[in-house]
Short mmCIF file of C-alpha atoms in Angstrom, two decimals:
data_model
loop_
_atom_site.label_atom_id
_atom_site.label_comp_id
_atom_site.label_asym_id
_atom_site.label_seq_id
_atom_site.Cartn_x
_atom_site.Cartn_y
_atom_site.Cartn_z
CA TRP H 260 -0.28 -0.09 0.03
CA ASN H 261 2.65 2.33 1.07
CA CYS H 262 4.52 1.75 -2.38
CA LYS H 263 0.98 2.26 -4.00
CA ASN H 264 0.20 5.45 -2.71
CA GLY H 265 2.60 6.82 -0.81
CA ALA H 266 1.69 10.30 -2.34
CA LEU H 267 -2.01 9.89 -0.08
CA GLY H 268 -0.06 9.06 3.38
CA HIS H 269 1.90 6.31 4.66
CA ALA H 270 0.83 3.02 6.88
CA VAL H 271 2.63 1.25 9.61
CA ALA H 272 2.10 -2.45 11.16
CA MET H 273 2.50 -3.01 14.84
CA ARG H 274 1.90 -5.98 17.06
CA PHE H 275 0.24 -4.95 20.16
CA GLY H 276 0.03 -8.67 21.96
CA GLY H 277 -1.76 -12.07 21.61
CA ASP H 278 -3.10 -11.97 18.32
CA GLU H 279 -3.63 -8.30 17.78
CA ILE H 280 -2.65 -5.49 15.78
CA VAL H 281 -2.50 -2.19 15.39
CA LEU H 282 -1.76 -0.17 12.01
CA ALA H 283 -0.91 3.33 12.48
CA ILE H 284 -2.14 5.43 9.38
CA VAL H 285 -1.05 8.74 8.43
CA LEU H 286 -2.98 10.72 6.01
CA LYS H 287 -2.47 13.57 3.76
CA GLY H 288 -4.91 15.76 4.11
CA ASP H 289 -8.90 14.36 3.99
CA GLN H 290 -8.23 10.51 2.88
CA ALA H 291 -10.88 8.70 4.75
CA GLN H 292 -11.62 6.73 1.23
CA ALA H 293 -8.59 5.72 1.03
CA CYS H 294 -8.16 4.66 4.26
CA GLU H 295 -11.35 2.55 3.90
CA SER H 296 -10.26 0.94 0.85
CA LEU H 297 -6.78 -0.19 2.70
CA LEU H 298 -8.69 -1.64 5.50
CA ASP H 299 -10.76 -3.24 2.35
CA ASP H 300 -8.08 -5.04 0.89
CA VAL H 301 -5.99 -5.65 3.77
CA HIS H 302 -9.54 -7.79 5.45
CA SER H 303 -10.16 -9.21 2.12
CA GLU H 304 -6.68 -10.45 1.21
CA THR H 305 -6.02 -11.60 5.09
CA CYS H 306 -9.20 -13.47 5.11
CA ARG H 307 -8.36 -15.37 1.71
CA SER H 308 -4.98 -16.53 2.33
CA LEU H 309 -5.75 -18.03 5.83
CA GLN H 310 -9.03 -19.75 4.25
CA GLN H 311 -6.95 -20.86 1.73
CA ARG H 312 -4.85 -22.52 4.09
CA PHE H 313 -7.17 -23.53 6.68
CA ASP H 314 -10.02 -24.95 4.79
CA PHE H 315 -12.59 -25.51 7.61
CA ALA H 316 -14.79 -28.30 4.80
CA GLY H 317 -11.79 -30.58 4.41
CA LEU H 318 -11.94 -30.94 8.75
CA ASP H 319 -13.14 -34.34 10.25
CA PRO H 320 -14.55 -33.65 12.56
CA LYS H 321 -15.83 -30.46 11.66
CA PRO H 322 -14.82 -27.58 14.17
CA ILE H 323 -16.41 -26.40 17.03
CA ASP H 324 -16.57 -22.96 18.94
CA ARG H 325 -16.29 -22.92 22.75
CA ASN H 326 -19.71 -23.74 23.07
CA GLY H 327 -19.39 -26.51 21.48
CA LYS H 328 -21.78 -26.03 18.82
CA PRO H 329 -20.65 -25.96 15.06
CA ILE H 330 -18.56 -23.30 13.14
CA ALA H 331 -20.25 -22.98 10.05
CA ALA H 332 -17.48 -20.31 8.54
CA LYS H 333 -14.96 -21.49 5.23
CA GLY H 334 -11.72 -20.43 7.34
CA PRO H 335 -10.51 -18.15 9.52
CA ALA H 336 -11.09 -14.23 9.35
CA ILE H 337 -10.22 -11.18 10.68
CA SER H 338 -12.02 -8.56 12.53
CA ILE H 339 -10.81 -5.02 12.39
CA GLY H 340 -11.93 -2.36 14.06
CA VAL H 341 -11.22 1.52 13.25
CA SER H 342 -11.45 4.58 15.50
CA SER H 343 -11.88 8.28 14.33
CA ALA H 344 -9.03 10.25 12.63
CA LEU H 345 -7.34 11.73 15.69
CA PRO H 346 -4.69 14.46 14.81
CA CYS H 347 -0.92 14.05 14.39
CA GLY H 348 1.04 15.14 17.88
CA ALA H 349 -1.64 13.69 20.25
CA GLY H 350 -0.01 12.84 23.29
CA SER H 351 0.03 8.69 24.37
CA SER H 352 -2.70 8.93 26.37
CA THR H 353 -5.35 9.88 24.05
CA LEU H 354 -3.74 7.73 21.37
CA TYR H 355 -4.46 4.74 23.61
CA THR H 356 -8.09 5.68 24.96
CA LYS H 357 -9.34 7.18 21.32
CA GLY H 358 -7.14 5.10 19.39
CA PHE H 359 -6.39 1.82 20.28
CA LYS H 360 -8.78 1.34 23.18
CA ARG H 361 -11.58 2.48 21.59
CA ALA H 362 -11.14 0.43 18.21
CA ASP H 363 -10.96 -2.23 20.40
CA ASP H 364 -14.10 -1.93 21.85
CA LEU H 365 -15.73 -1.09 18.95
CA LEU H 366 -14.21 -4.75 17.67
CA ASN H 367 -15.05 -6.45 21.01
CA GLU H 368 -19.10 -5.16 20.30
CA TYR H 369 -19.40 -6.46 16.95
CA LYS H 370 -17.41 -9.18 16.23
CA GLY H 371 -19.83 -11.19 18.21
CA MET H 372 -22.90 -10.09 16.50
CA TRP H 373 -21.06 -11.15 12.99
CA LYS H 374 -19.68 -14.43 14.60
CA SER H 375 -23.70 -15.38 14.85
CA GLY H 376 -23.97 -14.08 11.58
CA ALA H 377 -25.81 -10.75 11.97
CA THR H 378 -25.03 -8.14 8.49
CA ARG H 379 -25.03 -5.49 10.55
CA LEU H 380 -23.36 -2.35 9.70
CA GLY H 381 -19.17 -3.55 8.66
CA ALA H 382 -20.27 -7.34 8.58
CA LYS H 383 -18.61 -9.18 6.00
CA PRO H 384 -20.27 -12.34 5.35
CA THR H 385 -18.86 -13.88 2.49
CA GLU H 386 -15.75 -13.71 3.56
CA GLY H 387 -16.17 -14.22 7.58
CA GLY H 388 -15.47 -10.81 10.56
CA GLY H 389 -15.87 -7.27 9.42
CA VAL H 390 -14.35 -4.11 9.03
CA ILE H 391 -15.82 -1.55 11.75
CA PHE H 392 -15.50 1.93 11.30
CA GLU H 393 -15.97 4.03 14.39
CA ASP H 394 -17.09 7.59 11.90
CA ALA H 395 -19.82 5.04 10.25
CA ILE H 396 -21.36 3.83 13.65
CA LEU H 397 -21.75 7.92 14.98
CA ASP H 398 -22.92 9.06 11.20
CA ALA H 399 -25.69 5.85 11.07
CA LYS H 400 -26.51 6.74 14.95
CA GLY H 401 -26.55 10.53 14.16
CA GLY H 402 -29.28 9.56 11.58
CA GLU H 403 -30.77 8.77 13.98
CA VAL H 404 -30.50 11.00 16.39
CA LYS H 405 -31.14 13.73 14.09
CA LYS H 406 -35.08 12.30 13.57
CA HIS H 407 -35.99 12.14 16.97
CA ILE H 408 -34.07 16.12 17.54
CA ASP H 409 -36.03 16.87 14.39
CA VAL H 410 -39.60 16.04 16.47
CA LEU H 411 -39.02 17.37 19.12
CA SER H 412 -38.37 20.53 17.48
CA ARG H 413 -41.24 21.18 15.46
CA LYS H 414 -43.59 23.26 16.23
CA GLY H 415 -46.80 21.92 17.14
CA VAL H 416 -45.47 18.45 18.35
CA ALA H 417 -47.32 17.30 21.55
CA GLY H 418 -48.14 14.00 23.53
CA GLU H 419 -47.32 10.80 22.41
CA ALA H 420 -44.68 11.84 19.48
CA MET H 421 -42.99 13.93 21.43
CA GLU H 422 -42.61 11.80 24.11
CA GLU H 423 -41.86 8.63 21.96
CA ALA H 424 -38.91 11.12 20.26
CA ALA H 425 -37.99 11.74 24.06
CA GLU H 426 -37.58 8.32 25.31
CA ALA H 427 -35.70 7.56 22.47
CA LEU H 428 -33.04 10.07 22.28
CA GLU H 429 -32.81 8.78 26.83
CA LYS H 430 -32.13 5.08 25.38
CA LEU H 431 -29.67 6.58 22.94
CA SER H 432 -27.78 8.60 25.42
CA LEU H 433 -26.72 5.31 27.33
CA ASN H 434 -24.21 5.05 25.13
CA ALA H 435 -21.36 7.82 24.72
CA ASP H 436 -20.91 7.48 21.49
CA ASN H 437 -23.99 8.77 20.97
CA MET H 438 -24.29 11.38 23.80
CA VAL H 439 -21.60 13.09 20.96
CA ALA H 440 -24.27 12.76 18.32
CA ILE H 441 -27.05 14.32 20.21
CA ALA H 442 -24.65 17.24 21.37
CA LYS H 443 -24.03 18.02 17.69
CA GLU H 444 -27.49 17.74 16.75
CA GLY H 445 -28.97 19.24 20.00
#
């Protein structure tokens, strides 16, 4: 990627321990699409390579998960969690909490859904695993938040519609990401 896209930025992979890899990507300007493309390619190529080498279809007995349930996947897959962009020069505490920790938390939240066959945001059902971008989640939730704030802001809205919108926002506000979206919209 660095050779083909050097004008866009630079990517450096680092082992973080166990089976976790941190990929630091420094981009010149607003190159979010290039970053998404890079991570989608990393996901696809890695899954393809793993599944060619470790094809579950040929195994006997068939693999099972920790709960004893059969694994339906074609083979091993990876999942990628991506935090929002952080400015160059951010301190190590910020890089850890808003970078690595946030991406790891997203991954843990979505990985279980993907394994159970969910096709929610970021899932790659044909390859296994998925790629989840914090910004995509905020955009999706922001639309939901905006819808409820519009109801509350509309003149002449009262009663049940207003109560439902307020309750929906209250439920959404229990998640820290949603609080950010509500603050931006409200």
